[in-house]
CSV table of C-alpha atoms in Angstrom, one decimal:
chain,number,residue,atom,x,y,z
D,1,UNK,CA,-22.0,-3.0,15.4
D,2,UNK,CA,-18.6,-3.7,16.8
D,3,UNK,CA,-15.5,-1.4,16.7
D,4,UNK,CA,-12.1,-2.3,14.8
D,5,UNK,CA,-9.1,-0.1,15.6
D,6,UNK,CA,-6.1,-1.1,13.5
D,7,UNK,CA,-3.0,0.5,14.6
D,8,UNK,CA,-0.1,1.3,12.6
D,9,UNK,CA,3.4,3.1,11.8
D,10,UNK,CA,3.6,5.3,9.1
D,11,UNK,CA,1.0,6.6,6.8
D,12,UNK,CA,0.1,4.3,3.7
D,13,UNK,CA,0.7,1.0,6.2
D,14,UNK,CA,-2.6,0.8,6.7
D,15,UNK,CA,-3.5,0.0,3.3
D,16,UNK,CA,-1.0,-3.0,2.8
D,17,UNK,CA,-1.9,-5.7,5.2
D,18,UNK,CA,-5.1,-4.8,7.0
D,19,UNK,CA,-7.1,-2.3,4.1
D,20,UNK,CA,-8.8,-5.5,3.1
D,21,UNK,CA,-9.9,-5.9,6.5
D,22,UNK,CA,-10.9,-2.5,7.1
D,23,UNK,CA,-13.3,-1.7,3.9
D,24,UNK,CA,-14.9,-5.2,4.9
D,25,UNK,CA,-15.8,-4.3,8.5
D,26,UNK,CA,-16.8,-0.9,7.2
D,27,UNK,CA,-19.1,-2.6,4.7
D,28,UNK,CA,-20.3,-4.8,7.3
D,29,UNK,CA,-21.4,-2.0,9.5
D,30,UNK,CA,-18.6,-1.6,12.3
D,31,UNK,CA,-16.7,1.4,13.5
D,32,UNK,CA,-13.2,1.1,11.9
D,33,UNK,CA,-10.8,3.8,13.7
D,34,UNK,CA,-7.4,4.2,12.2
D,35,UNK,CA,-4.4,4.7,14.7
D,36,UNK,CA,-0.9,5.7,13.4
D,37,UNK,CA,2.0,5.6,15.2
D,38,UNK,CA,3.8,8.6,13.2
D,39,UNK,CA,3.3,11.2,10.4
D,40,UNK,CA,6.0,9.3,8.5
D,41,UNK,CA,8.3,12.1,8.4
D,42,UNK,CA,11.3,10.3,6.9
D,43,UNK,CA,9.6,8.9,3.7
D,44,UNK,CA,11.2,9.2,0.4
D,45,UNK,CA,9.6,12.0,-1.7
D,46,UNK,CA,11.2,12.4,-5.7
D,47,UNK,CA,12.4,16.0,-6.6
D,48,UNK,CA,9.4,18.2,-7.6
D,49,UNK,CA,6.3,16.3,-6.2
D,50,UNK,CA,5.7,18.5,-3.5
D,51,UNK,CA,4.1,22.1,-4.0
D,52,UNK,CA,6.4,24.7,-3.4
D,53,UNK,CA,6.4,25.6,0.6
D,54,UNK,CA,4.6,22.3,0.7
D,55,UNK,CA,5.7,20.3,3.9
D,56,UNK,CA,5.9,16.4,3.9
D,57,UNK,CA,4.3,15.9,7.0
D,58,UNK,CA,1.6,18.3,6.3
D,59,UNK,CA,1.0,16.3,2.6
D,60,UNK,CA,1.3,12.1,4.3
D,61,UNK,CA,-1.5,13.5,7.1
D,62,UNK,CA,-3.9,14.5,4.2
D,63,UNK,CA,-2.9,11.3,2.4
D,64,UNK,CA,-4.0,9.4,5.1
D,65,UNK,CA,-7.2,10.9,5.7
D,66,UNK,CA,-8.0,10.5,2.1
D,67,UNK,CA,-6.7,6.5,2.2
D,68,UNK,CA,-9.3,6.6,5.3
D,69,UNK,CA,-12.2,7.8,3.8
D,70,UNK,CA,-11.8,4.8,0.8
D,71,UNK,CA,-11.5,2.6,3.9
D,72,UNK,CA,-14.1,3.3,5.2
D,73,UNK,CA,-12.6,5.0,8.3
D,74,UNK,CA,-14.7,6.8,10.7
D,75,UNK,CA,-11.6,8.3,12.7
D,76,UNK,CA,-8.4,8.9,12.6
D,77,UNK,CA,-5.6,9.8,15.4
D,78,UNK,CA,-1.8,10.1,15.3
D,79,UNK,CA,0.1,9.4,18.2
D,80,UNK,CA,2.3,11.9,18.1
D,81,UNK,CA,5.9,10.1,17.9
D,82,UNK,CA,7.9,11.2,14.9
D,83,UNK,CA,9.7,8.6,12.3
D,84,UNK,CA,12.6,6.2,13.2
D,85,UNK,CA,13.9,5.6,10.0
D,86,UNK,CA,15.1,2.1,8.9
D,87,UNK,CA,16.8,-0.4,11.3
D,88,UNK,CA,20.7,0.4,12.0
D,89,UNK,CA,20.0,4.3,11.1
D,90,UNK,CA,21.1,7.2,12.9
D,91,UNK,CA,17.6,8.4,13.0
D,92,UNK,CA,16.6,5.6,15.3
D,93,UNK,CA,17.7,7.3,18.6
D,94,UNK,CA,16.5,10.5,17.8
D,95,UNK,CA,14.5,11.8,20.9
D,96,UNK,CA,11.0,12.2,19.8
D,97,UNK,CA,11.0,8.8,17.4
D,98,UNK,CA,8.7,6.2,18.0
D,99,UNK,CA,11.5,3.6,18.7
D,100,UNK,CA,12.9,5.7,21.7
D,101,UNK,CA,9.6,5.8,23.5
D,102,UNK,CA,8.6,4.1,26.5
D,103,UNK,CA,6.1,1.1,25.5
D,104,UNK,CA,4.4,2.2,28.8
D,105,UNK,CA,3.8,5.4,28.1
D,106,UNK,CA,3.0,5.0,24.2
D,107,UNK,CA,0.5,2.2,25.3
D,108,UNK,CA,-1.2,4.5,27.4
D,109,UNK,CA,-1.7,6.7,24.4
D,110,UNK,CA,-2.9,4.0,22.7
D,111,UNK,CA,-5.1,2.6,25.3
D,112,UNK,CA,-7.2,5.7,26.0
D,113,UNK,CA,-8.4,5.5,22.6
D,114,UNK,CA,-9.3,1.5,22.8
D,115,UNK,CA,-10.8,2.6,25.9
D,116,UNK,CA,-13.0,6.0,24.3
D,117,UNK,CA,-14.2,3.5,21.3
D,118,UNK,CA,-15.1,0.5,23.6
D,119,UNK,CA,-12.9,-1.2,21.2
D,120,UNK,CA,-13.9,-5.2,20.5
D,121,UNK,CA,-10.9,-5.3,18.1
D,122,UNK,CA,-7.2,-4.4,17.9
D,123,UNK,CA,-5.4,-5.6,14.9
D,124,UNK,CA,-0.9,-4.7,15.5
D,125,UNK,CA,2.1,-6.4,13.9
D,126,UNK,CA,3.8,-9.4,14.3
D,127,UNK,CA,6.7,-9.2,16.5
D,128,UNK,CA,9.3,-8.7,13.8
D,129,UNK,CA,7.0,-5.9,12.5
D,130,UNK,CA,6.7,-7.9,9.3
D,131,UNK,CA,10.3,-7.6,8.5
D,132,UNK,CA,12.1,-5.9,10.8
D,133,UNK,CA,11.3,-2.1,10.5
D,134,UNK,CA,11.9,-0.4,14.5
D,135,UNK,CA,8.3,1.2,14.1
D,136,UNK,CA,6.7,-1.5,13.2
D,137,UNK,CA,8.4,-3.7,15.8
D,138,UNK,CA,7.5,-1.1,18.1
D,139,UNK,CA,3.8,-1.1,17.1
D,140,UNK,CA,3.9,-4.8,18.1
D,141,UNK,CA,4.9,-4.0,21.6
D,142,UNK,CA,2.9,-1.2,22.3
D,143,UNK,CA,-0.1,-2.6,20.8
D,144,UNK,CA,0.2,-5.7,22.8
D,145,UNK,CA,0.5,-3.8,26.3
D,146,UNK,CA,-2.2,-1.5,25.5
D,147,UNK,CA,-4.7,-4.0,24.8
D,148,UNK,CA,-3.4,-5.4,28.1
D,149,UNK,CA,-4.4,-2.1,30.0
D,150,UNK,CA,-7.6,-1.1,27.9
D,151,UNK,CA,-8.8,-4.8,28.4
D,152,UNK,CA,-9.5,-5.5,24.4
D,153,UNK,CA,-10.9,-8.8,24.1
D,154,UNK,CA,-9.2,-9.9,20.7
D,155,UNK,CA,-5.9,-8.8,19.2
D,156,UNK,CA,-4.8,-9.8,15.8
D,157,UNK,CA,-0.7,-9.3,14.6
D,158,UNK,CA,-1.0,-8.5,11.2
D,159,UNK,CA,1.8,-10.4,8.8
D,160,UNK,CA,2.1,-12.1,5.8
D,161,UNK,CA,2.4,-15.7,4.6
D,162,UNK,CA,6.3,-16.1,4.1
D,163,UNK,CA,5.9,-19.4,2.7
D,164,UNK,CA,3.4,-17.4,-0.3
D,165,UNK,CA,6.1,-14.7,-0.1
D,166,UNK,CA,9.2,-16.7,-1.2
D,167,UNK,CA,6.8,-19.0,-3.3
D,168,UNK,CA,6.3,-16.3,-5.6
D,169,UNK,CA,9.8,-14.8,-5.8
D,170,UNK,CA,10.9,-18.1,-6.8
D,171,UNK,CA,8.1,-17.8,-9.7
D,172,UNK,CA,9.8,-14.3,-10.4
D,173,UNK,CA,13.4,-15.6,-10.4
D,174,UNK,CA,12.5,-18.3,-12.8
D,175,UNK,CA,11.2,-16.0,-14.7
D,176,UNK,CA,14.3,-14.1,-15.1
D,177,UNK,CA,13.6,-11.2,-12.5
D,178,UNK,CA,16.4,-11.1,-9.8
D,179,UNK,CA,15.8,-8.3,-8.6
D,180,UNK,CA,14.3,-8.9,-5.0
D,181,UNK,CA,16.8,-11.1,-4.3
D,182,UNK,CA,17.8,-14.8,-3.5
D,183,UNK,CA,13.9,-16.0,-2.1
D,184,UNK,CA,15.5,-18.1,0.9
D,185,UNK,CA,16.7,-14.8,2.4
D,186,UNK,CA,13.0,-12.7,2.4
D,187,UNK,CA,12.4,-12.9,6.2
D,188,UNK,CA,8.9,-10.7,5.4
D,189,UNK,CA,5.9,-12.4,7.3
D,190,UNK,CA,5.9,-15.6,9.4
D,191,UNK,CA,5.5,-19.4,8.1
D,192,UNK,CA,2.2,-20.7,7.2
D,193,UNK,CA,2.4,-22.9,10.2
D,194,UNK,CA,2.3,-20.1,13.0
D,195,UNK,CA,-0.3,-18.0,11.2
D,196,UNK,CA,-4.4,-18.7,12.3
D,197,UNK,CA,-6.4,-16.6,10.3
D,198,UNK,CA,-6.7,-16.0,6.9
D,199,UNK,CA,-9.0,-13.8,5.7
D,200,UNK,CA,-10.5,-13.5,1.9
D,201,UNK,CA,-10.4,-9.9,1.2
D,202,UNK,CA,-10.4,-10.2,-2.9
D,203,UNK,CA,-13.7,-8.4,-3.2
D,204,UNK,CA,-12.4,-5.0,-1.8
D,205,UNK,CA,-8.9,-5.1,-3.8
D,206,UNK,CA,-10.4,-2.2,-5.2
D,207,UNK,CA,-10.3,-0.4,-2.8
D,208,UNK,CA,-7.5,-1.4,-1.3
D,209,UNK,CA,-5.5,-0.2,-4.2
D,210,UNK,CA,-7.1,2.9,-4.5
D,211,UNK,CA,-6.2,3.7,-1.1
D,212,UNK,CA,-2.8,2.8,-1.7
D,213,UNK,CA,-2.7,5.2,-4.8
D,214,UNK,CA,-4.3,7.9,-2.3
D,215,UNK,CA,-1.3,7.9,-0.6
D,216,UNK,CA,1.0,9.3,-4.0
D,217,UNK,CA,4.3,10.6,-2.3
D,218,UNK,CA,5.0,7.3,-1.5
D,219,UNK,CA,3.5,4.7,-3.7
D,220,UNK,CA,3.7,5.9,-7.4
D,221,UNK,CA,2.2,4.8,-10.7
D,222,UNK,CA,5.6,3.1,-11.3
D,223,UNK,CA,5.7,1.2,-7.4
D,224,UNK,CA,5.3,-2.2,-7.3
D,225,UNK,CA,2.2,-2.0,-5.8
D,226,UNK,CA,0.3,-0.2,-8.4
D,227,UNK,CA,1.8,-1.3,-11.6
D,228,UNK,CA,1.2,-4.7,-12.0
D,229,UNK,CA,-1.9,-5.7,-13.8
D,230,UNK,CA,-5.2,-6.3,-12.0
D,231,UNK,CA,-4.9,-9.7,-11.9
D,232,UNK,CA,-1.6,-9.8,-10.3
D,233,UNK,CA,-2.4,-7.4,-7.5
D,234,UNK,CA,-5.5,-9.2,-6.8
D,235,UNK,CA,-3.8,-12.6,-6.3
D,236,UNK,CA,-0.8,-10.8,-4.3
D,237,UNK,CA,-3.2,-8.9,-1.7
D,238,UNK,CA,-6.4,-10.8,-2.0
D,239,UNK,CA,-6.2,-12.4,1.4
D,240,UNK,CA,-4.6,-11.0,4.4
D,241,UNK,CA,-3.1,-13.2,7.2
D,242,UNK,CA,-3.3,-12.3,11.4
D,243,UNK,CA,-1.8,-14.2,14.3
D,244,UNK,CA,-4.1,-14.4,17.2
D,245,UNK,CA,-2.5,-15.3,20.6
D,246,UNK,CA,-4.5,-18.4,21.6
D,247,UNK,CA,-5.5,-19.4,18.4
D,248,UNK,CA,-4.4,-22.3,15.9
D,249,UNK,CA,-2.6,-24.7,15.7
D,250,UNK,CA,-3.5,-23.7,12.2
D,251,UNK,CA,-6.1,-21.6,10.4
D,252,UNK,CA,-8.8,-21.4,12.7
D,253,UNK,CA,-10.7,-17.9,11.7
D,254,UNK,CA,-11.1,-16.5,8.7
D,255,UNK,CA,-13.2,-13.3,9.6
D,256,UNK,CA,-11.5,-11.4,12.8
D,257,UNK,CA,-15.0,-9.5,13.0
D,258,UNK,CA,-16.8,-13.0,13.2
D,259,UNK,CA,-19.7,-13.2,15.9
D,260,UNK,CA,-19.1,-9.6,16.9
């Protein structure tokens, strides 16, 4: 048994670009730990979902344990920062955020837990935080330099396959839907040429969607994520794509728990 611990911004990340990950090294027998950088204070909530007196904070922490649990989590730890908010807001340089911490001292948070769970495995996010969010960026460079201090053997930057990304909204545009805009201008993910692992996740798209709908106050019924037929969903988040430092050129791995 070998020990992943996947690291992550906001409650309900977890679930998009590394759930597939996590359920299959849970299945496989390994220690999955769940890291998150914030309790995601700033997410959007519509009028009337929360109970009354019900806090936010309070409801995306109990959504997160519960997205665990489908995962196949074994623990769970929060960091502490609170929520930047998008890139260019206000919110970004409020004391306290993740984005105004010192990478120094937010690794060594980090690093005592790689440390406490003799970690084999750290799984961050590419260095543009998928597309461009401050935490997520953030979790890139703290994850980095505590895998540097904690001595992790293998790190993977989670992303996505741009070139699959724009592929597909070029499909959509055809197709009459506009509405994610010109596909040339999505600057989610990293080209297929820098990525080196791709790993088959389709046979836990189960529960990788239910873990997304565990996490309600943010993805709804009506989200992208969770209304598109079964099909769809499973050819959109079947596999899951990682950049490992060293790696490549190329898809190299296709299992970051392989040989562990």
């Amino acid at each position: 048994m070998a020990t992943l611990v996947t690291f992550h911004a906001h409650p309900d990340d977890e679930c998009i670009n590394c759930g597939g990950v996590m359920r299959k090294a849970a299945d496989e027998g390994h220690r999955v730990v769940l890291v998150v950088a914030t309790r995601g204070e700033l997410g959007e909530v519509e009028d009337g979902f929360l109970a009354p007196g019900e806090d936010l904070t309070t409801r995306r922490v109990a959504e997160t344990h519960a997205a665990a649990e489908i995962l196949g989590v074994s623990r769970v730890e929060f960091l502490g920062y609170t929520d930047s908010g998008m890139m260019g807001e206000p919110t970004n340089d409020t004391p306290g955020t993740f984005w105004t911490a010192s990478v120094e001292e937010a690794a060594a948070r980090l690093a005592k837990i790689l440390v406490d769970e003799s970690a084999d495995v750290l799984t961050i996010y590419d260095d543009n935080g998928g597309y461009g969010h401050p935490d997520h960026i953030q979790v890139h460079r703290v994850g980095k330099r505590a895998a540097e201090l904690a001595g992790t053997p293998r790190v993977y930057q989670a992303t996505a396959n741009r070139d699959d990304v724009r592929k597909h909204m070029s499909e959509a545009a055809a197709d009459g839907d506009d509405s994610f805009g010109p596909p040339e201008e999505w600057e989610i993910g990293k080209p297929l040429e820098e990525l080196t692992a791709r790993v088959d996740v389709s046979a836990y798209v189960v529960a990788k969607r239910a873990a997304m709908r565990a996490h309600a106050s943010q993805i709804s019924e009506e989200s992208f994520f969770l209304s598109m037929p079964d099909p769809a969903f499973a050819q959109a988040f079947g596999v899951e794509w990682f950049i490992r430092e060293g790696a490549g050129p190329g898809i190299t791995e296709t299992d970051i728990m392989a040989g562990l």
